[in-house]
C-alpha cells in the first residue's frame, strides 16, 4: 500500500493497483477501466498481457457495472448475454470467470475494476473474492482521484512556470527595441553562462536559473539614455558614470522579488561588473563575495563583448581574445572560470564561427 500511496503518475498507478488486485483475488488478469467523457468510452491503460483497450460505455460486463452501479460475478462469461466477446477475439484470449466492481469517489462512478479468470485451487471467483474486489475498488477510486488532482495541480504549476519564463524572456528582450545589437548580446551571454555553469559542475536546475537570470543582466540599460547607449566611440567621464548606473538600476528593479529566479537575476544585474580583485563596480566586491552567478555572467559578458563587433569597436581576433581573458585571470575574473574557458576553448569559441550555434540561432549575422 505505501508504494501505491506514493505514486502520482496515472499510468504507473493503474499498473500498481491492477497488480495488487490480481494478487489479492488471484486472477489471471485485472484491469481498471476509466471513463473518457470526451469520447464516450471506457478505456484501460493496464490490462495484463495487452495494450490499451477502448470499448463503448455500455459494452460488456464493465459497461453493465458502469450503467447500473452494480457488481458482476459470473462463472462462465460465454453463457451470459452481457458478455462482449470482441476483446477475446481481438486478443486471442478465452474468458471464463469474471468479476467487476464500480469504482466510486465522492458519489460518482469514475470507472470499473475488473478481474478475469480465477487461478489457483478454485475455478471460479467467490463472494469473498467480490468483497475483496470491492475494498480494492474503493481504495483505487480514492487514490486515482487524488492522483488526478495532483496531476492537474502539477499541470497548472508547469503552465505558470512556463508563463513566468516567457515573461522573463520578453523582459530581457526589452532592450532589443532600442538596440538589436544589445538584444542579441543578451541571448549569447545567457547561452555562454549556461555552458560555464555546466562545466563548473552546477546542477541542471542551477544551470537553468543562471540561463534565464542572465537574460536580465543588462535590464538596467532601459534607464540609460539613447545618446549614451548607442554612442559610437569612447564615452566621456560623465557618460561612463551614466552607463555604469545600469547595474544599480537593474538590481533595484529586481531585488524585491520573492522568486528564486529573479533574486538570482538581481544578483547578476547588480554584480556582473564587479571584479575578482575588488576593482569593479558598483560596490567594489571581491572574490567569493561576488555571487557565483554574477561571476559566471561576468566572464560570459566580457568574452562576448571582445569576440563581437560593437558600434564603438571592431571584433578582436581569436588569439587576442584568448590572451586578454587569460591575462585577467585572478584580476577581473575568478581563475577557475578562466581555466574552464581555456580548457573548453573550442566549444565556447565555435559558437561564433560561420557555422556555429549563434549563427544558426540568428544571434549573429551570417557571413555573406
CSV table of C-alpha atoms in Angstrom, one decimal:
chain,number,residue,atom,x,y,z
A,1,UNK,CA,0.0,0.0,0.0
A,2,UNK,CA,2.7,2.6,0.8
A,3,UNK,CA,4.1,2.3,-2.7
A,4,UNK,CA,0.7,3.0,-4.3
A,5,UNK,CA,0.1,6.0,-2.0
A,6,UNK,CA,3.4,7.5,-3.2
A,7,UNK,CA,2.7,7.1,-6.9
A,8,UNK,CA,1.1,10.0,-8.6
A,9,UNK,CA,1.6,9.2,-12.3
A,10,UNK,CA,-1.7,7.7,-13.5
A,11,UNK,CA,-0.2,5.0,-15.8
A,12,UNK,CA,2.1,3.7,-13.2
A,13,UNK,CA,-0.6,4.0,-10.5
A,14,UNK,CA,-3.0,1.9,-12.6
A,15,UNK,CA,-0.4,-0.8,-13.1
A,16,UNK,CA,0.3,-0.9,-9.3
A,17,UNK,CA,-3.3,-1.2,-8.5
A,18,UNK,CA,-4.0,-3.8,-11.1
A,19,UNK,CA,-1.2,-5.9,-9.8
A,20,UNK,CA,-2.5,-5.5,-6.3
A,21,UNK,CA,-5.9,-6.6,-7.3
A,22,UNK,CA,-4.6,-9.6,-9.3
A,23,UNK,CA,-2.6,-10.8,-6.3
A,24,UNK,CA,-5.4,-10.4,-3.7
A,25,UNK,CA,-8.3,-12.1,-5.7
A,26,UNK,CA,-5.9,-14.5,-7.5
A,27,UNK,CA,-7.0,-13.5,-11.0
A,28,UNK,CA,-5.2,-14.1,-14.3
A,29,UNK,CA,-5.9,-10.5,-15.3
A,30,UNK,CA,-7.0,-7.4,-13.7
A,31,UNK,CA,-7.8,-4.1,-15.3
A,32,UNK,CA,-9.1,-0.7,-14.3
A,33,UNK,CA,-11.4,0.8,-16.8
A,34,UNK,CA,-11.8,4.6,-16.6
A,35,UNK,CA,-14.3,6.9,-18.3
A,36,UNK,CA,-13.2,9.0,-21.2
A,37,UNK,CA,-16.1,11.6,-21.2
A,38,UNK,CA,-14.9,13.3,-24.4
A,39,UNK,CA,-15.1,10.1,-26.5
A,40,UNK,CA,-17.9,8.4,-24.5
A,41,UNK,CA,-15.8,5.3,-24.0
A,42,UNK,CA,-14.2,3.2,-21.3
A,43,UNK,CA,-10.5,2.7,-21.6
A,44,UNK,CA,-7.9,0.8,-19.7
A,45,UNK,CA,-4.2,1.6,-19.9
A,46,UNK,CA,-3.4,-1.6,-18.0
A,47,UNK,CA,-4.8,-4.9,-18.9
A,48,UNK,CA,-2.3,-7.7,-18.3
A,49,UNK,CA,-0.9,-9.1,-21.5
A,50,UNK,CA,-2.5,-6.5,-23.8
A,51,UNK,CA,-2.0,-2.8,-24.7
A,52,UNK,CA,-4.6,-0.1,-24.1
A,53,UNK,CA,-8.2,-1.1,-24.8
A,54,UNK,CA,-11.2,1.0,-25.5
A,55,UNK,CA,-14.9,0.0,-25.5
A,56,UNK,CA,-18.2,1.8,-25.7
A,57,UNK,CA,-19.6,3.0,-22.3
A,58,UNK,CA,-22.3,0.3,-22.3
A,59,UNK,CA,-20.3,-2.7,-23.6
A,60,UNK,CA,-19.9,-5.9,-21.7
A,61,UNK,CA,-19.8,-6.6,-18.0
A,62,UNK,CA,-17.8,-3.4,-17.4
A,63,UNK,CA,-20.5,-1.3,-19.2
A,64,UNK,CA,-23.2,-3.0,-17.2
A,65,UNK,CA,-21.5,-2.2,-13.9
A,66,UNK,CA,-21.0,1.4,-15.0
A,67,UNK,CA,-24.6,1.8,-16.1
A,68,UNK,CA,-26.2,0.1,-13.1
A,69,UNK,CA,-23.7,0.8,-10.4
A,70,UNK,CA,-23.9,-2.9,-9.5
A,71,UNK,CA,-21.1,-5.5,-9.3
A,72,UNK,CA,-20.9,-8.6,-11.6
A,73,UNK,CA,-19.9,-12.1,-10.6
A,74,UNK,CA,-20.2,-14.8,-13.3
A,75,UNK,CA,-18.7,-18.3,-13.6
A,76,UNK,CA,-18.8,-18.6,-17.4
A,77,UNK,CA,-18.8,-15.4,-19.4
A,78,UNK,CA,-19.9,-17.1,-22.6
A,79,UNK,CA,-23.1,-18.2,-21.0
A,80,UNK,CA,-24.1,-14.6,-20.1
A,81,UNK,CA,-25.7,-12.3,-22.7
A,82,UNK,CA,-23.9,-9.3,-21.2
A,83,UNK,CA,-20.5,-10.6,-22.3
A,84,UNK,CA,-18.8,-8.7,-25.1
A,85,UNK,CA,-16.6,-11.2,-27.0
A,86,UNK,CA,-14.8,-8.6,-29.1
A,87,UNK,CA,-11.9,-8.3,-26.6
A,88,UNK,CA,-11.3,-12.1,-26.6
A,89,UNK,CA,-11.5,-12.2,-30.4
A,90,UNK,CA,-9.1,-9.3,-30.8
A,91,UNK,CA,-6.5,-10.6,-28.3
A,92,UNK,CA,-6.9,-14.4,-28.8
A,93,UNK,CA,-8.0,-14.9,-25.2
A,94,UNK,CA,-10.7,-17.0,-23.6
A,95,UNK,CA,-12.6,-15.5,-20.7
A,96,UNK,CA,-14.4,-17.7,-18.2
A,97,UNK,CA,-15.0,-16.4,-14.7
A,98,UNK,CA,-15.4,-12.6,-14.3
A,99,UNK,CA,-15.9,-10.0,-11.5
A,100,UNK,CA,-16.5,-6.3,-12.0
A,101,UNK,CA,-16.9,-3.6,-9.3
A,102,UNK,CA,-17.8,0.0,-9.9
A,103,UNK,CA,-15.2,2.5,-8.6
A,104,UNK,CA,-16.9,5.4,-6.8
A,105,UNK,CA,-15.4,8.6,-5.5
A,106,UNK,CA,-17.4,11.4,-3.8
A,107,UNK,CA,-20.7,10.0,-5.0
A,108,UNK,CA,-19.8,9.4,-8.7
A,109,UNK,CA,-18.7,6.4,-10.6
A,110,UNK,CA,-15.4,7.1,-12.3
A,111,UNK,CA,-14.7,3.6,-13.7
A,112,UNK,CA,-14.8,-0.1,-13.1
A,113,UNK,CA,-12.4,-2.6,-11.6
A,114,UNK,CA,-12.5,-5.9,-13.5
A,115,UNK,CA,-10.9,-9.3,-12.6
A,116,UNK,CA,-10.8,-12.1,-15.2
A,117,UNK,CA,-10.3,-15.9,-14.8
A,118,UNK,CA,-9.7,-17.2,-11.3
A,119,UNK,CA,-6.4,-19.0,-10.8
A,120,UNK,CA,-5.2,-21.4,-8.1
A,121,UNK,CA,-7.2,-24.1,-6.4
A,122,UNK,CA,-10.7,-22.7,-7.2
A,123,UNK,CA,-12.1,-22.5,-10.7
A,124,UNK,CA,-14.5,-19.6,-10.1
A,125,UNK,CA,-14.4,-16.3,-8.1
A,126,UNK,CA,-16.3,-16.4,-4.8
A,127,UNK,CA,-18.5,-13.9,-3.0
A,128,UNK,CA,-15.5,-13.4,-0.7
A,129,UNK,CA,-13.4,-12.5,-3.7
A,130,UNK,CA,-16.0,-10.0,-4.7
A,131,UNK,CA,-15.9,-8.4,-1.2
A,132,UNK,CA,-12.1,-8.1,-1.6
A,133,UNK,CA,-12.5,-6.5,-5.0
A,134,UNK,CA,-14.9,-4.0,-3.5
A,135,UNK,CA,-12.3,-3.0,-0.9
A,136,UNK,CA,-9.7,-2.6,-3.6
A,137,UNK,CA,-12.0,-0.6,-5.8
A,138,UNK,CA,-12.8,1.9,-3.0
A,139,UNK,CA,-9.1,2.4,-2.3
A,140,UNK,CA,-8.3,2.6,-6.1
A,141,UNK,CA,-11.0,5.2,-6.7
A,142,UNK,CA,-9.8,7.5,-3.9
A,143,UNK,CA,-6.2,7.0,-5.0
A,144,UNK,CA,-6.9,7.8,-8.6
A,145,UNK,CA,-8.9,10.8,-7.7
A,146,UNK,CA,-6.0,12.1,-5.6
A,147,UNK,CA,-3.6,11.4,-8.4
A,148,UNK,CA,-5.7,13.2,-11.0
A,149,UNK,CA,-6.0,16.3,-8.7
A,150,UNK,CA,-2.2,16.2,-8.1
A,151,UNK,CA,-1.6,16.0,-11.9
A,152,UNK,CA,-4.0,18.9,-12.5
A,153,UNK,CA,-2.1,21.0,-9.9
A,154,UNK,CA,1.2,19.9,-11.4
A,155,UNK,CA,0.0,20.9,-14.9
A,156,UNK,CA,-1.1,24.3,-13.7
A,157,UNK,CA,2.2,24.8,-11.9
A,158,UNK,CA,4.0,23.9,-15.2
A,159,UNK,CA,1.8,26.4,-17.1
A,160,UNK,CA,2.6,29.1,-14.5
A,161,UNK,CA,6.3,28.3,-14.7
A,162,UNK,CA,6.3,28.4,-18.5
A,163,UNK,CA,4.4,31.7,-18.5
A,164,UNK,CA,7.0,33.0,-15.9
A,165,UNK,CA,9.9,32.0,-18.1
A,166,UNK,CA,8.3,33.6,-21.1
A,167,UNK,CA,7.8,36.8,-19.3
A,168,UNK,CA,11.5,36.7,-18.2
A,169,UNK,CA,12.5,36.2,-21.9
A,170,UNK,CA,10.3,39.1,-23.0
A,171,UNK,CA,11.6,41.3,-20.3
A,172,UNK,CA,15.2,40.5,-21.2
A,173,UNK,CA,14.4,41.4,-24.8
A,174,UNK,CA,13.0,44.9,-23.9
A,175,UNK,CA,16.4,46.3,-24.9
A,176,UNK,CA,16.1,44.9,-28.4
A,177,UNK,CA,13.5,47.5,-29.1
A,178,UNK,CA,16.3,50.1,-28.6
A,179,UNK,CA,19.3,48.2,-29.9
A,180,UNK,CA,19.3,44.8,-31.8
A,181,UNK,CA,23.0,44.6,-31.1
A,182,UNK,CA,22.3,44.7,-27.3
A,183,UNK,CA,19.4,42.3,-27.6
A,184,UNK,CA,21.5,39.6,-29.4
A,185,UNK,CA,24.3,40.1,-26.9
A,186,UNK,CA,21.9,39.3,-24.1
A,187,UNK,CA,21.0,35.9,-25.6
A,188,UNK,CA,24.5,35.0,-26.4
A,189,UNK,CA,25.7,35.8,-22.9
A,190,UNK,CA,22.9,33.6,-21.4
A,191,UNK,CA,23.9,30.7,-23.6
A,192,UNK,CA,27.5,31.1,-22.6
A,193,UNK,CA,26.7,31.4,-18.9
A,194,UNK,CA,24.8,28.1,-19.0
A,195,UNK,CA,27.8,26.5,-20.6
A,196,UNK,CA,30.1,27.8,-17.9
A,197,UNK,CA,27.6,26.7,-15.2
A,198,UNK,CA,27.6,23.2,-16.7
A,199,UNK,CA,31.4,22.9,-16.7
A,200,UNK,CA,31.5,24.4,-13.2
A,201,UNK,CA,29.6,21.3,-12.1
A,202,UNK,CA,26.3,23.1,-11.2
A,203,UNK,CA,23.0,21.1,-11.3
A,204,UNK,CA,20.6,21.2,-14.2
A,205,UNK,CA,18.3,23.4,-12.2
A,206,UNK,CA,21.1,25.8,-11.3
A,207,UNK,CA,22.2,25.9,-15.0
A,208,UNK,CA,18.6,26.9,-16.0
A,209,UNK,CA,18.4,29.5,-13.3
A,210,UNK,CA,21.6,31.1,-14.5
A,211,UNK,CA,20.5,30.9,-18.1
A,212,UNK,CA,17.2,32.7,-17.5
A,213,UNK,CA,18.5,35.1,-14.9
A,214,UNK,CA,21.4,36.1,-17.3
A,215,UNK,CA,18.8,37.3,-19.8
A,216,UNK,CA,18.2,40.2,-17.4
A,217,UNK,CA,21.8,41.1,-16.7
A,218,UNK,CA,21.6,44.3,-18.7
A,219,UNK,CA,18.0,45.1,-17.8
A,220,UNK,CA,19.2,48.3,-16.1
A,221,UNK,CA,20.1,49.7,-19.5
A,222,UNK,CA,16.4,50.6,-20.0
A,223,UNK,CA,17.3,53.6,-17.8
A,224,UNK,CA,20.3,54.7,-19.9
A,225,UNK,CA,19.6,57.5,-22.5
A,226,UNK,CA,20.0,56.5,-26.2
A,227,UNK,CA,22.6,59.2,-26.6
A,228,UNK,CA,24.8,57.2,-24.3
A,229,UNK,CA,23.7,53.7,-25.0
A,230,UNK,CA,24.1,54.0,-28.8
A,231,UNK,CA,27.1,56.3,-28.9
A,232,UNK,CA,29.8,55.4,-31.3
A,233,UNK,CA,33.3,55.9,-29.9
A,234,UNK,CA,34.5,56.4,-26.4
A,235,UNK,CA,32.2,57.7,-23.6
A,236,UNK,CA,33.1,60.8,-21.7
A,237,UNK,CA,33.6,60.5,-18.0
A,238,UNK,CA,30.1,61.7,-17.2
A,239,UNK,CA,28.6,59.4,-19.8
A,240,UNK,CA,30.6,56.5,-18.4
A,241,UNK,CA,29.1,57.2,-15.0
A,242,UNK,CA,25.7,57.1,-16.5
A,243,UNK,CA,26.4,53.8,-18.3
A,244,UNK,CA,27.7,52.2,-15.1
A,245,UNK,CA,24.4,53.1,-13.3
A,246,UNK,CA,22.7,50.3,-15.2
A,247,UNK,CA,24.0,47.8,-12.7
A,248,UNK,CA,22.2,49.6,-9.8
A,249,UNK,CA,19.1,50.2,-11.9
A,250,UNK,CA,18.8,46.5,-12.8
A,251,UNK,CA,19.4,45.3,-9.3
A,252,UNK,CA,16.8,47.8,-7.9
A,253,UNK,CA,14.2,46.7,-10.4
A,254,UNK,CA,14.6,43.0,-9.4
A,255,UNK,CA,15.8,42.8,-5.8
A,256,UNK,CA,12.4,42.8,-4.1
A,257,UNK,CA,11.1,39.7,-5.9
A,258,UNK,CA,10.1,36.7,-3.8
A,259,UNK,CA,11.0,34.2,-6.6
A,260,UNK,CA,14.4,32.5,-6.7
A,261,UNK,CA,14.9,33.2,-10.3
A,262,UNK,CA,14.5,37.0,-10.0
A,263,UNK,CA,16.7,37.0,-6.9
A,264,UNK,CA,19.4,35.4,-8.9
A,265,UNK,CA,18.7,37.9,-11.7
A,266,UNK,CA,19.1,40.7,-9.2
A,267,UNK,CA,22.5,39.3,-8.1
A,268,UNK,CA,23.6,39.1,-11.7
A,269,UNK,CA,22.3,42.5,-12.8
A,270,UNK,CA,23.9,44.2,-9.8
A,271,UNK,CA,27.2,42.4,-9.7
A,272,UNK,CA,28.2,41.3,-13.2
A,273,UNK,CA,30.6,44.3,-13.4
A,274,UNK,CA,32.3,43.5,-10.1
A,275,UNK,CA,35.9,42.2,-10.4
A,276,UNK,CA,37.6,39.3,-8.6
A,277,UNK,CA,40.3,41.7,-7.4
A,278,UNK,CA,37.7,44.2,-5.9
A,279,UNK,CA,38.2,46.9,-8.5
A,280,UNK,CA,34.8,46.6,-10.2
A,281,UNK,CA,31.5,48.4,-9.7
A,282,UNK,CA,29.1,49.3,-8.2
A,283,UNK,CA,30.1,48.0,-4.8
A,284,UNK,CA,33.7,47.0,-5.1
A,285,UNK,CA,33.0,43.4,-4.1
A,286,UNK,CA,35.9,41.0,-4.4
A,287,UNK,CA,36.5,37.2,-4.7
A,288,UNK,CA,33.7,35.0,-3.5
A,289,UNK,CA,31.8,37.9,-2.0
A,290,UNK,CA,30.6,38.3,-5.6
A,291,UNK,CA,27.6,36.0,-6.2
A,292,UNK,CA,28.7,32.9,-8.3
A,293,UNK,CA,26.0,33.6,-10.9
A,294,UNK,CA,27.4,37.1,-11.4
A,295,UNK,CA,31.0,35.8,-11.6
A,296,UNK,CA,29.9,33.4,-14.3
A,297,UNK,CA,27.9,36.1,-16.2
A,298,UNK,CA,30.9,38.5,-16.0
A,299,UNK,CA,33.2,36.1,-17.9
A,300,UNK,CA,30.5,35.4,-20.5
A,301,UNK,CA,29.7,39.1,-20.9
A,302,UNK,CA,33.3,40.2,-21.5
A,303,UNK,CA,34.1,37.3,-23.7
A,304,UNK,CA,31.2,38.1,-25.9
A,305,UNK,CA,32.0,41.8,-25.9
A,306,UNK,CA,35.5,41.1,-27.1
A,307,UNK,CA,34.6,38.5,-29.8
A,308,UNK,CA,31.8,40.5,-31.4
A,309,UNK,CA,32.0,43.9,-33.0
A,310,UNK,CA,30.2,46.8,-31.3
A,311,UNK,CA,29.2,50.3,-32.5
A,312,UNK,CA,32.4,51.6,-30.8
A,313,UNK,CA,34.9,48.9,-31.7
A,314,UNK,CA,35.8,46.1,-34.1
A,315,UNK,CA,35.8,42.4,-33.1
A,316,UNK,CA,39.1,41.2,-31.6
A,317,UNK,CA,41.0,38.3,-33.2
A,318,UNK,CA,40.6,34.9,-31.6
A,319,UNK,CA,44.1,34.8,-30.2
A,320,UNK,CA,43.8,38.4,-28.8
A,321,UNK,CA,40.6,37.4,-27.0
A,322,UNK,CA,42.2,34.3,-25.5
A,323,UNK,CA,45.2,36.3,-24.3
A,324,UNK,CA,43.1,39.0,-22.8
A,325,UNK,CA,40.9,36.5,-20.9
A,326,UNK,CA,44.0,34.7,-19.6
A,327,UNK,CA,45.7,37.9,-18.6
A,328,UNK,CA,42.7,38.9,-16.5
A,329,UNK,CA,42.5,35.6,-14.6
A,330,UNK,CA,42.7,36.4,-10.9
A,331,UNK,CA,42.2,40.1,-11.5
A,332,UNK,CA,38.9,40.7,-13.4
A,333,UNK,CA,37.8,37.0,-13.3
A,334,UNK,CA,37.7,34.0,-11.0
A,335,UNK,CA,40.7,31.8,-12.0
A,336,UNK,CA,38.6,28.6,-12.1
A,337,UNK,CA,36.2,30.1,-14.7
A,338,UNK,CA,39.1,31.2,-16.9
A,339,UNK,CA,40.5,27.6,-16.6
A,340,UNK,CA,37.2,26.3,-17.8
A,341,UNK,CA,37.2,28.7,-20.7
A,342,UNK,CA,40.7,27.8,-21.8
A,343,UNK,CA,40.2,24.1,-21.3
A,344,UNK,CA,37.0,24.1,-23.4
A,345,UNK,CA,38.0,27.0,-25.7
A,346,UNK,CA,36.9,25.3,-29.0
A,347,UNK,CA,33.5,24.6,-27.6
A,348,UNK,CA,33.0,28.2,-26.5
A,349,UNK,CA,34.6,29.9,-29.5
A,350,UNK,CA,33.0,27.7,-32.1
A,351,UNK,CA,29.6,29.3,-31.2
A,352,UNK,CA,30.8,32.4,-33.1
A,353,UNK,CA,32.1,30.6,-36.2
A,354,UNK,CA,30.2,31.0,-39.5
A,355,UNK,CA,28.6,27.5,-39.0
A,356,UNK,CA,28.3,27.9,-35.2
A,357,UNK,CA,25.4,27.8,-32.8
A,358,UNK,CA,24.9,31.6,-32.6
A,359,UNK,CA,24.7,32.0,-36.3
A,360,UNK,CA,22.3,29.0,-36.5
A,361,UNK,CA,20.1,30.6,-33.8
A,362,UNK,CA,20.1,34.0,-35.5
A,363,UNK,CA,22.1,35.6,-32.7
A,364,UNK,CA,24.9,36.6,-35.2
A,365,UNK,CA,24.6,37.7,-38.8
A,366,UNK,CA,25.5,35.1,-41.4
A,367,UNK,CA,28.8,35.8,-43.3
A,368,UNK,CA,27.9,36.7,-46.8
